[in-house]
């Protein structure tokens, strides 16, 4: 079976931060040796709460993503895994929809509301109740409507962290165990 994993970071959360770094290591050990980190940039300042800037950022990042992934022949892969963070969840879900990648599976770290406009069929998600970028109740509602299993971490922010370092390590371990389970279960 041919497998590929593509990593879609957030604007301030690059692929070497814990969620994407460790998930990349896990996926690699599970046979996703062919992988790609999407690298995009957007420097127009804070976009949180500004729908116009969010749309502008999305369009710019999506365009950069298309250019970065233009050489991939998706039909060559039996198993496509998209692992994304924050605005990257919107990019990954909309990219899969635009390019007809119905077989792509998604791991959504701290998805934003707009992600659900492109609700992926095979996905899991993770969110914190103290995430200033997302309305947690709305993310829970949208996940339920779209049958996306969502793990909610009490008191965690947009990086799935709180003020207790040891608790953060426990949370990261839980997230990575759930990530591992999802990666292993091709029927997810």
Short mmCIF file of N, CA and C in Angstrom, two decimals:
data_model
loop_
_atom_site.label_atom_id
_atom_site.label_comp_id
_atom_site.label_asym_id
_atom_site.label_seq_id
_atom_site.Cartn_x
_atom_site.Cartn_y
_atom_site.Cartn_z
N UNK A 1 0.84 -1.18 0.00
CA UNK A 1 0.00 0.00 0.00
C UNK A 1 0.89 1.24 0.00
N UNK A 2 0.58 2.18 -0.87
CA UNK A 2 1.35 3.42 -0.93
C UNK A 2 0.64 4.47 -0.07
N UNK A 3 1.43 5.11 0.79
CA UNK A 3 0.89 6.07 1.75
C UNK A 3 1.62 7.40 1.63
N UNK A 4 0.86 8.47 1.83
CA UNK A 4 1.48 9.78 1.94
C UNK A 4 0.78 10.58 3.03
N UNK A 5 1.55 11.42 3.69
CA UNK A 5 1.00 12.31 4.70
C UNK A 5 1.42 13.74 4.35
N UNK A 6 0.47 14.64 4.45
CA UNK A 6 0.75 16.06 4.17
C UNK A 6 0.38 16.85 5.42
N UNK A 7 1.27 17.77 5.79
CA UNK A 7 1.13 18.56 7.02
C UNK A 7 0.85 20.01 6.66
N UNK A 8 -0.27 20.51 7.18
CA UNK A 8 -0.73 21.87 6.92
C UNK A 8 -0.64 22.65 8.24
N UNK A 9 0.38 23.49 8.41
CA UNK A 9 0.54 24.21 9.68
C UNK A 9 -0.45 25.37 9.82
N UNK A 10 -0.42 25.97 10.99
CA UNK A 10 -1.14 27.22 11.20
C UNK A 10 -0.21 28.36 10.80
N UNK A 11 -0.68 29.56 10.91
CA UNK A 11 0.16 30.71 10.54
C UNK A 11 1.32 30.85 11.52
N UNK A 12 1.07 30.75 12.81
CA UNK A 12 2.13 30.87 13.80
C UNK A 12 2.54 29.53 14.40
N UNK A 13 2.00 28.47 13.86
CA UNK A 13 2.27 27.13 14.40
C UNK A 13 2.86 26.29 13.27
N UNK A 14 4.20 26.30 13.18
CA UNK A 14 4.89 25.63 12.08
C UNK A 14 5.01 24.13 12.33
N UNK A 15 5.53 23.43 11.38
CA UNK A 15 5.59 21.96 11.42
C UNK A 15 6.58 21.39 12.43
N UNK A 16 7.39 22.22 13.05
CA UNK A 16 8.31 21.71 14.07
C UNK A 16 7.80 21.95 15.49
N UNK A 17 6.58 22.44 15.61
CA UNK A 17 5.98 22.57 16.95
C UNK A 17 5.36 21.22 17.32
N UNK A 18 5.11 20.99 18.61
CA UNK A 18 4.81 19.64 19.10
C UNK A 18 3.73 18.84 18.36
N UNK A 19 2.56 19.40 18.12
CA UNK A 19 1.50 18.60 17.52
C UNK A 19 1.89 18.07 16.14
N UNK A 20 2.47 18.91 15.32
CA UNK A 20 2.83 18.47 13.97
C UNK A 20 4.14 17.69 13.96
N UNK A 21 5.07 18.05 14.82
CA UNK A 21 6.35 17.35 14.90
C UNK A 21 6.13 15.89 15.30
N UNK A 22 5.41 15.68 16.40
CA UNK A 22 5.22 14.31 16.89
C UNK A 22 4.28 13.50 16.00
N UNK A 23 3.27 14.14 15.45
CA UNK A 23 2.39 13.39 14.54
C UNK A 23 3.14 12.97 13.29
N UNK A 24 4.09 13.78 12.85
CA UNK A 24 4.90 13.42 11.67
C UNK A 24 5.78 12.21 12.00
N UNK A 25 6.35 12.18 13.18
CA UNK A 25 7.16 11.05 13.61
C UNK A 25 6.31 9.78 13.69
N UNK A 26 5.13 9.88 14.25
CA UNK A 26 4.22 8.73 14.36
C UNK A 26 3.84 8.22 12.98
N UNK A 27 3.42 9.11 12.11
CA UNK A 27 3.00 8.70 10.77
C UNK A 27 4.15 8.04 10.01
N UNK A 28 5.34 8.58 10.14
CA UNK A 28 6.49 8.00 9.46
C UNK A 28 6.74 6.57 9.92
N UNK A 29 6.66 6.35 11.22
CA UNK A 29 6.86 5.00 11.76
C UNK A 29 5.75 4.03 11.35
N UNK A 30 4.59 4.58 10.97
CA UNK A 30 3.47 3.75 10.53
C UNK A 30 3.42 3.58 9.01
N UNK A 31 4.51 3.96 8.35
CA UNK A 31 4.60 3.71 6.91
C UNK A 31 4.29 4.88 6.01
N UNK A 32 4.02 6.05 6.57
CA UNK A 32 3.80 7.25 5.77
C UNK A 32 5.16 7.92 5.53
N UNK A 33 6.01 7.19 4.82
CA UNK A 33 7.37 7.69 4.60
C UNK A 33 7.41 8.79 3.54
N UNK A 34 6.46 8.76 2.64
CA UNK A 34 6.36 9.81 1.64
C UNK A 34 5.50 10.92 2.26
N UNK A 35 6.12 12.03 2.58
CA UNK A 35 5.36 13.09 3.24
C UNK A 35 5.80 14.46 2.74
N UNK A 36 4.99 15.43 3.07
CA UNK A 36 5.27 16.80 2.64
C UNK A 36 4.79 17.76 3.71
N UNK A 37 5.65 18.67 4.10
CA UNK A 37 5.27 19.79 4.96
C UNK A 37 4.92 20.95 4.04
N UNK A 38 3.70 21.43 4.12
CA UNK A 38 3.34 22.61 3.35
C UNK A 38 3.95 23.81 4.06
N UNK A 39 4.64 24.64 3.30
CA UNK A 39 5.25 25.86 3.84
C UNK A 39 4.58 27.05 3.19
N UNK A 40 3.88 27.82 3.98
CA UNK A 40 3.28 29.03 3.46
C UNK A 40 3.50 30.16 4.45
N UNK A 41 3.35 31.35 3.95
CA UNK A 41 3.55 32.52 4.80
C UNK A 41 2.43 33.52 4.57
N UNK A 42 2.11 34.22 5.64
CA UNK A 42 1.13 35.29 5.57
C UNK A 42 1.50 36.28 6.66
N UNK A 43 1.77 37.52 6.27
CA UNK A 43 2.28 38.51 7.21
C UNK A 43 1.43 39.76 7.31
N UNK A 44 0.13 39.61 7.28
CA UNK A 44 -0.74 40.79 7.33
C UNK A 44 -1.24 41.10 8.73
N UNK A 45 -0.56 40.60 9.73
CA UNK A 45 -0.95 40.92 11.10
C UNK A 45 -2.04 39.99 11.62
N UNK A 46 -2.59 40.36 12.75
CA UNK A 46 -3.58 39.54 13.44
C UNK A 46 -4.87 39.44 12.63
N UNK A 47 -5.29 38.22 12.36
CA UNK A 47 -6.51 38.01 11.58
C UNK A 47 -7.68 37.56 12.45
N UNK A 48 -7.40 37.24 13.71
CA UNK A 48 -8.46 36.72 14.59
C UNK A 48 -9.59 37.72 14.73
N UNK A 49 -10.80 37.23 14.48
CA UNK A 49 -11.99 38.06 14.63
C UNK A 49 -12.26 38.98 13.46
N UNK A 50 -11.41 38.97 12.44
CA UNK A 50 -11.60 39.83 11.27
C UNK A 50 -11.89 38.94 10.06
N UNK A 51 -13.17 38.85 9.70
CA UNK A 51 -13.59 37.95 8.62
C UNK A 51 -12.92 38.28 7.29
N UNK A 52 -12.74 39.55 7.02
CA UNK A 52 -12.11 39.96 5.75
C UNK A 52 -10.65 39.51 5.70
N UNK A 53 -9.91 39.75 6.78
CA UNK A 53 -8.50 39.33 6.83
C UNK A 53 -8.39 37.80 6.81
N UNK A 54 -9.33 37.12 7.48
CA UNK A 54 -9.31 35.65 7.49
C UNK A 54 -9.51 35.11 6.07
N UNK A 55 -10.44 35.71 5.34
CA UNK A 55 -10.69 35.29 3.95
C UNK A 55 -9.46 35.55 3.09
N UNK A 56 -8.86 36.71 3.27
CA UNK A 56 -7.65 37.06 2.53
C UNK A 56 -6.51 36.09 2.84
N UNK A 57 -6.34 35.78 4.12
CA UNK A 57 -5.29 34.84 4.53
C UNK A 57 -5.56 33.46 3.93
N UNK A 58 -6.80 33.01 4.01
CA UNK A 58 -7.17 31.71 3.44
C UNK A 58 -6.83 31.66 1.95
N UNK A 59 -7.24 32.67 1.21
CA UNK A 59 -7.01 32.66 -0.24
C UNK A 59 -5.51 32.66 -0.56
N UNK A 60 -4.74 33.43 0.17
CA UNK A 60 -3.29 33.48 -0.06
C UNK A 60 -2.64 32.14 0.28
N UNK A 61 -2.99 31.59 1.42
CA UNK A 61 -2.40 30.32 1.85
C UNK A 61 -2.84 29.16 0.95
N UNK A 62 -4.09 29.19 0.51
CA UNK A 62 -4.58 28.14 -0.38
C UNK A 62 -3.82 28.17 -1.70
N UNK A 63 -3.60 29.36 -2.22
CA UNK A 63 -2.85 29.51 -3.46
C UNK A 63 -1.42 28.97 -3.31
N UNK A 64 -0.78 29.30 -2.20
CA UNK A 64 0.57 28.79 -1.94
C UNK A 64 0.56 27.26 -1.82
N UNK A 65 -0.48 26.73 -1.19
CA UNK A 65 -0.61 25.28 -1.03
C UNK A 65 -0.74 24.60 -2.38
N UNK A 66 -1.59 25.14 -3.23
CA UNK A 66 -1.75 24.55 -4.57
C UNK A 66 -0.42 24.50 -5.31
N UNK A 67 0.35 25.56 -5.22
CA UNK A 67 1.65 25.59 -5.89
C UNK A 67 2.59 24.54 -5.29
N UNK A 68 2.59 24.42 -3.97
CA UNK A 68 3.49 23.46 -3.30
C UNK A 68 3.13 22.01 -3.58
N UNK A 69 1.85 21.73 -3.79
CA UNK A 69 1.42 20.35 -3.97
C UNK A 69 1.13 19.99 -5.43
N UNK A 70 1.44 20.90 -6.33
CA UNK A 70 1.10 20.72 -7.75
C UNK A 70 1.75 19.48 -8.37
N UNK A 71 2.89 19.05 -7.86
CA UNK A 71 3.60 17.92 -8.46
C UNK A 71 3.15 16.56 -7.93
N UNK A 72 2.27 16.53 -6.97
CA UNK A 72 1.83 15.26 -6.41
C UNK A 72 0.75 14.64 -7.29
N UNK A 73 0.93 13.37 -7.60
CA UNK A 73 -0.08 12.60 -8.34
C UNK A 73 -0.85 11.80 -7.29
N UNK A 74 -1.99 12.31 -6.90
CA UNK A 74 -2.75 11.73 -5.80
C UNK A 74 -3.20 10.30 -6.09
N UNK A 75 -3.45 10.00 -7.35
CA UNK A 75 -3.90 8.65 -7.72
C UNK A 75 -2.84 7.59 -7.44
N UNK A 76 -1.60 8.01 -7.22
CA UNK A 76 -0.52 7.07 -6.91
C UNK A 76 -0.60 6.53 -5.47
N UNK A 77 -1.50 7.10 -4.66
CA UNK A 77 -1.55 6.74 -3.25
C UNK A 77 -2.87 6.07 -2.88
N UNK A 78 -2.74 4.98 -2.14
CA UNK A 78 -3.91 4.27 -1.62
C UNK A 78 -4.40 4.92 -0.33
N UNK A 79 -3.48 5.56 0.39
CA UNK A 79 -3.80 6.13 1.69
C UNK A 79 -3.21 7.53 1.76
N UNK A 80 -4.09 8.52 1.82
CA UNK A 80 -3.68 9.93 1.91
C UNK A 80 -4.13 10.45 3.27
N UNK A 81 -3.17 10.97 4.02
CA UNK A 81 -3.43 11.48 5.36
C UNK A 81 -3.07 12.97 5.40
N UNK A 82 -4.05 13.80 5.73
CA UNK A 82 -3.83 15.23 5.90
C UNK A 82 -3.85 15.53 7.40
N UNK A 83 -2.75 16.08 7.91
CA UNK A 83 -2.66 16.46 9.31
C UNK A 83 -2.52 17.98 9.34
N UNK A 84 -3.45 18.63 10.03
CA UNK A 84 -3.50 20.09 9.91
C UNK A 84 -3.74 20.75 11.26
N UNK A 85 -3.37 22.02 11.31
CA UNK A 85 -3.47 22.80 12.54
C UNK A 85 -4.08 24.17 12.22
N UNK A 86 -5.11 24.56 12.97
CA UNK A 86 -5.70 25.89 12.90
C UNK A 86 -6.18 26.23 11.48
N UNK A 87 -5.69 27.32 10.90
CA UNK A 87 -6.12 27.69 9.55
C UNK A 87 -5.74 26.60 8.54
N UNK A 88 -4.73 25.81 8.89
CA UNK A 88 -4.36 24.69 8.03
C UNK A 88 -5.48 23.67 7.90
N UNK A 89 -6.38 23.59 8.91
CA UNK A 89 -7.51 22.66 8.81
C UNK A 89 -8.47 23.09 7.70
N UNK A 90 -8.61 24.40 7.53
CA UNK A 90 -9.47 24.91 6.45
C UNK A 90 -8.80 24.62 5.10
N UNK A 91 -7.50 24.90 5.02
CA UNK A 91 -6.75 24.67 3.78
C UNK A 91 -6.82 23.20 3.39
N UNK A 92 -6.55 22.30 4.33
CA UNK A 92 -6.54 20.86 4.03
C UNK A 92 -7.91 20.38 3.59
N UNK A 93 -8.95 20.75 4.31
CA UNK A 93 -10.30 20.28 3.98
C UNK A 93 -10.77 20.83 2.64
N UNK A 94 -10.50 22.10 2.38
CA UNK A 94 -10.94 22.68 1.10
C UNK A 94 -10.11 22.15 -0.06
N UNK A 95 -8.84 21.90 0.18
CA UNK A 95 -7.98 21.33 -0.87
C UNK A 95 -8.49 19.94 -1.25
N UNK A 96 -8.79 19.12 -0.25
CA UNK A 96 -9.30 17.77 -0.52
C UNK A 96 -10.60 17.83 -1.30
N UNK A 97 -11.46 18.78 -0.94
CA UNK A 97 -12.73 18.91 -1.67
C UNK A 97 -12.49 19.36 -3.11
N UNK A 98 -11.69 20.38 -3.30
CA UNK A 98 -11.45 20.90 -4.65
C UNK A 98 -10.82 19.85 -5.57
N UNK A 99 -9.92 19.05 -5.04
CA UNK A 99 -9.21 18.07 -5.87
C UNK A 99 -9.81 16.66 -5.80
N UNK A 100 -11.01 16.57 -5.24
CA UNK A 100 -11.74 15.31 -5.24
C UNK A 100 -11.05 14.20 -4.47
N UNK A 101 -10.37 14.54 -3.40
CA UNK A 101 -9.64 13.55 -2.61
C UNK A 101 -10.55 12.99 -1.51
N UNK A 102 -11.60 12.32 -1.94
CA UNK A 102 -12.59 11.78 -1.00
C UNK A 102 -11.98 10.73 -0.08
N UNK A 103 -10.93 10.07 -0.55
CA UNK A 103 -10.30 9.02 0.26
C UNK A 103 -9.30 9.59 1.28
N UNK A 104 -9.03 10.88 1.22
CA UNK A 104 -8.10 11.49 2.19
C UNK A 104 -8.72 11.45 3.58
N UNK A 105 -7.87 11.14 4.56
CA UNK A 105 -8.28 11.17 5.96
C UNK A 105 -7.65 12.39 6.61
N UNK A 106 -8.33 12.94 7.61
CA UNK A 106 -7.91 14.21 8.20
C UNK A 106 -7.76 14.11 9.72
N UNK A 107 -6.66 14.66 10.20
CA UNK A 107 -6.48 14.89 11.62
C UNK A 107 -6.49 16.40 11.79
N UNK A 108 -7.49 16.89 12.51
CA UNK A 108 -7.72 18.33 12.64
C UNK A 108 -7.35 18.80 14.04
N UNK A 109 -6.18 19.42 14.15
CA UNK A 109 -5.77 19.99 15.42
C UNK A 109 -6.29 21.42 15.49
N UNK A 110 -7.12 21.69 16.48
CA UNK A 110 -7.75 22.99 16.71
C UNK A 110 -8.40 23.56 15.46
N UNK A 111 -9.40 22.84 14.92
CA UNK A 111 -10.07 23.32 13.71
C UNK A 111 -10.81 24.63 13.96
N UNK A 112 -10.93 25.40 12.90
CA UNK A 112 -11.69 26.64 12.95
C UNK A 112 -13.08 26.38 12.37
N UNK A 113 -14.02 27.23 12.68
CA UNK A 113 -15.40 27.06 12.23
C UNK A 113 -15.48 26.86 10.71
N UNK A 114 -14.69 27.62 9.95
CA UNK A 114 -14.74 27.56 8.49
C UNK A 114 -14.32 26.19 7.94
N UNK A 115 -13.60 25.41 8.72
CA UNK A 115 -13.19 24.07 8.30
C UNK A 115 -14.41 23.24 7.94
N UNK A 116 -15.49 23.43 8.66
CA UNK A 116 -16.68 22.60 8.49
C UNK A 116 -17.48 22.96 7.25
N UNK A 117 -17.11 24.03 6.57
CA UNK A 117 -17.71 24.33 5.26
C UNK A 117 -17.31 23.27 4.25
N UNK A 118 -16.20 22.59 4.52
CA UNK A 118 -15.65 21.57 3.62
C UNK A 118 -15.58 20.22 4.34
N UNK A 119 -16.42 20.02 5.31
CA UNK A 119 -16.37 18.89 6.24
C UNK A 119 -15.87 17.60 5.61
N UNK A 120 -14.67 17.20 5.99
CA UNK A 120 -14.12 15.95 5.46
C UNK A 120 -14.90 14.73 5.98
N UNK A 121 -14.96 13.71 5.14
CA UNK A 121 -15.71 12.50 5.50
C UNK A 121 -15.02 11.65 6.56
N UNK A 122 -13.71 11.58 6.51
CA UNK A 122 -12.96 10.70 7.40
C UNK A 122 -11.99 11.55 8.22
N UNK A 123 -12.43 11.91 9.43
CA UNK A 123 -11.63 12.86 10.20
C UNK A 123 -11.81 12.64 11.70
N UNK A 124 -10.83 13.15 12.44
CA UNK A 124 -10.94 13.32 13.89
C UNK A 124 -10.45 14.73 14.19
N UNK A 125 -10.89 15.25 15.34
CA UNK A 125 -10.48 16.60 15.70
C UNK A 125 -10.15 16.72 17.18
N UNK A 126 -9.44 17.81 17.49
CA UNK A 126 -9.01 18.10 18.86
C UNK A 126 -9.16 19.60 19.10
N UNK A 127 -9.71 19.97 20.25
CA UNK A 127 -9.93 21.38 20.57
C UNK A 127 -9.80 21.58 22.08
N UNK A 128 -9.46 22.78 22.49
CA UNK A 128 -9.41 23.13 23.91
C UNK A 128 -10.55 24.07 24.25
N UNK A 129 -11.00 24.03 25.49
CA UNK A 129 -12.12 24.90 25.88
C UNK A 129 -11.70 26.35 26.07
N UNK A 130 -10.39 26.63 26.16
CA UNK A 130 -9.91 28.00 26.32
C UNK A 130 -9.22 28.49 25.05
N UNK A 131 -9.65 27.96 23.92
CA UNK A 131 -9.07 28.34 22.62
C UNK A 131 -9.66 29.67 22.19
N UNK A 132 -8.86 30.74 22.15
CA UNK A 132 -9.40 32.05 21.78
C UNK A 132 -9.73 32.18 20.29
N UNK A 133 -9.29 31.23 19.49
CA UNK A 133 -9.54 31.27 18.05
C UNK A 133 -10.84 30.58 17.66
N UNK A 134 -11.37 29.79 18.56
CA UNK A 134 -12.56 29.00 18.21
C UNK A 134 -13.61 29.10 19.31
N UNK A 135 -14.85 29.03 18.88
CA UNK A 135 -15.96 28.89 19.80
C UNK A 135 -16.11 27.39 20.02
N UNK A 136 -15.64 26.92 21.15
CA UNK A 136 -15.60 25.48 21.41
C UNK A 136 -16.97 24.83 21.26
N UNK A 137 -18.01 25.47 21.78
CA UNK A 137 -19.36 24.90 21.66
C UNK A 137 -19.77 24.76 20.20
N UNK A 138 -19.40 25.72 19.39
CA UNK A 138 -19.73 25.66 17.96
C UNK A 138 -18.93 24.55 17.27
N UNK A 139 -17.66 24.41 17.63
CA UNK A 139 -16.84 23.34 17.04
C UNK A 139 -17.40 21.98 17.44
N UNK A 140 -17.84 21.83 18.68
CA UNK A 140 -18.45 20.58 19.13
C UNK A 140 -19.72 20.32 18.33
N UNK A 141 -20.56 21.33 18.18
CA UNK A 141 -21.81 21.19 17.43
C UNK A 141 -21.54 20.77 15.98
N UNK A 142 -20.62 21.48 15.32
CA UNK A 142 -20.31 21.18 13.93
C UNK A 142 -19.68 19.80 13.77
N UNK A 143 -18.85 19.41 14.71
CA UNK A 143 -18.26 18.08 14.66
C UNK A 143 -19.33 17.01 14.78
N UNK A 144 -20.28 17.21 15.69
CA UNK A 144 -21.37 16.25 15.85
C UNK A 144 -22.21 16.14 14.58
N UNK A 145 -22.56 17.28 14.00
CA UNK A 145 -23.36 17.29 12.77
C UNK A 145 -22.64 16.53 11.66
N UNK A 146 -21.32 16.69 11.59
CA UNK A 146 -20.54 16.10 10.50
C UNK A 146 -19.92 14.75 10.87
N UNK A 147 -20.32 14.20 12.02
CA UNK A 147 -19.85 12.88 12.46
C UNK A 147 -18.32 12.81 12.53
N UNK A 148 -17.73 13.89 13.04
CA UNK A 148 -16.28 13.94 13.23
C UNK A 148 -16.00 13.79 14.72
N UNK A 149 -15.43 12.67 15.13
CA UNK A 149 -15.09 12.52 16.55
C UNK A 149 -14.16 13.66 16.99
N UNK A 150 -14.52 14.28 18.10
CA UNK A 150 -13.77 15.43 18.59
C UNK A 150 -13.39 15.20 20.04
N UNK A 151 -12.12 15.36 20.36
CA UNK A 151 -11.66 15.28 21.74
C UNK A 151 -11.49 16.71 22.24
N UNK A 152 -12.11 16.99 23.38
CA UNK A 152 -12.10 18.34 23.96
C UNK A 152 -11.27 18.32 25.24
N UNK A 153 -10.32 19.24 25.32
CA UNK A 153 -9.43 19.33 26.49
C UNK A 153 -9.79 20.58 27.30
N UNK A 154 -10.21 20.34 28.52
CA UNK A 154 -10.66 21.42 29.41
C UNK A 154 -9.50 22.36 29.76
N UNK A 155 -9.74 23.64 29.56
CA UNK A 155 -8.77 24.67 29.94
C UNK A 155 -7.61 24.84 28.98
N UNK A 156 -7.62 24.14 27.86
CA UNK A 156 -6.49 24.23 26.92
C UNK A 156 -6.72 25.32 25.86
N UNK A 157 -5.62 25.92 25.46
CA UNK A 157 -5.65 27.01 24.49
C UNK A 157 -5.52 26.49 23.05
N UNK A 158 -5.17 27.37 22.15
CA UNK A 158 -5.10 27.04 20.72
C UNK A 158 -3.93 26.12 20.38
N UNK A 159 -3.01 25.93 21.30
CA UNK A 159 -1.92 24.97 21.11
C UNK A 159 -2.19 23.68 21.88
N UNK A 160 -3.42 23.55 22.39
CA UNK A 160 -3.82 22.42 23.26
C UNK A 160 -2.93 22.35 24.49
N UNK A 161 -2.65 23.53 25.06
CA UNK A 161 -1.83 23.63 26.26
C UNK A 161 -2.56 24.45 27.31
N UNK A 162 -2.15 24.23 28.57
CA UNK A 162 -2.67 25.01 29.69
C UNK A 162 -1.48 25.55 30.48
N UNK A 163 -1.69 25.97 31.71
CA UNK A 163 -0.61 26.55 32.51
C UNK A 163 0.24 25.54 33.26
N UNK A 164 -0.04 24.27 33.11
CA UNK A 164 0.67 23.23 33.85
C UNK A 164 1.47 22.38 32.86
N UNK A 165 2.80 22.50 32.91
CA UNK A 165 3.67 21.81 31.95
C UNK A 165 3.49 20.31 31.98
N UNK A 166 3.40 19.71 33.16
CA UNK A 166 3.24 18.26 33.24
C UNK A 166 1.90 17.82 32.68
N UNK A 167 0.87 18.61 32.92
CA UNK A 167 -0.45 18.31 32.33
C UNK A 167 -0.36 18.43 30.80
N UNK A 168 0.38 19.41 30.32
CA UNK A 168 0.54 19.56 28.87
C UNK A 168 1.17 18.32 28.25
N UNK A 169 2.13 17.74 28.95
CA UNK A 169 2.76 16.52 28.45
C UNK A 169 1.77 15.36 28.43
N UNK A 170 0.90 15.28 29.44
CA UNK A 170 -0.14 14.25 29.46
C UNK A 170 -1.12 14.45 28.30
N UNK A 171 -1.49 15.69 28.07
CA UNK A 171 -2.42 16.00 26.98
C UNK A 171 -1.77 15.65 25.64
N UNK A 172 -0.52 16.05 25.47
CA UNK A 172 0.19 15.74 24.22
C UNK A 172 0.25 14.23 24.01
N UNK A 173 0.52 13.49 25.07
CA UNK A 173 0.57 12.03 24.97
C UNK A 173 -0.80 11.49 24.54
N UNK A 174 -1.87 12.01 25.12
CA UNK A 174 -3.22 11.56 24.76
C UNK A 174 -3.53 11.88 23.29
N UNK A 175 -3.20 13.10 22.88
CA UNK A 175 -3.43 13.50 21.49
C UNK A 175 -2.66 12.58 20.54
N UNK A 176 -1.41 12.29 20.88
CA UNK A 176 -0.59 11.45 19.99
C UNK A 176 -1.05 9.99 20.00
N UNK A 177 -1.59 9.51 21.12
CA UNK A 177 -2.14 8.15 21.13
C UNK A 177 -3.36 8.07 20.23
N UNK A 178 -4.22 9.08 20.31
CA UNK A 178 -5.42 9.11 19.46
C UNK A 178 -5.01 9.29 17.99
N UNK A 179 -3.97 10.06 17.75
CA UNK A 179 -3.45 10.24 16.40
C UNK A 179 -2.94 8.91 15.87
N UNK A 180 -2.19 8.20 16.69
CA UNK A 180 -1.67 6.88 16.31
C UNK A 180 -2.80 5.92 15.97
N UNK A 181 -3.80 5.86 16.82
CA UNK A 181 -4.93 4.97 16.60
C UNK A 181 -5.64 5.28 15.28
N UNK A 182 -5.81 6.57 15.01
CA UNK A 182 -6.48 6.98 13.77
C UNK A 182 -5.63 6.61 12.55
N UNK A 183 -4.32 6.85 12.65
CA UNK A 183 -3.43 6.51 11.53
C UNK A 183 -3.44 5.02 11.24
N UNK A 184 -3.54 4.20 12.28
CA UNK A 184 -3.54 2.74 12.11
C UNK A 184 -4.85 2.23 11.53
N UNK A 185 -5.94 2.95 11.80
CA UNK A 185 -7.27 2.48 11.40
C UNK A 185 -7.66 3.07 10.06
N UNK A 186 -7.27 2.39 8.99
CA UNK A 186 -7.54 2.88 7.62
C UNK A 186 -9.04 3.08 7.37
N UNK A 187 -9.90 2.40 8.12
CA UNK A 187 -11.34 2.50 7.89
C UNK A 187 -11.96 3.67 8.63
N UNK A 188 -11.14 4.53 9.26
CA UNK A 188 -11.67 5.68 10.01
C UNK A 188 -12.35 6.66 9.08
#
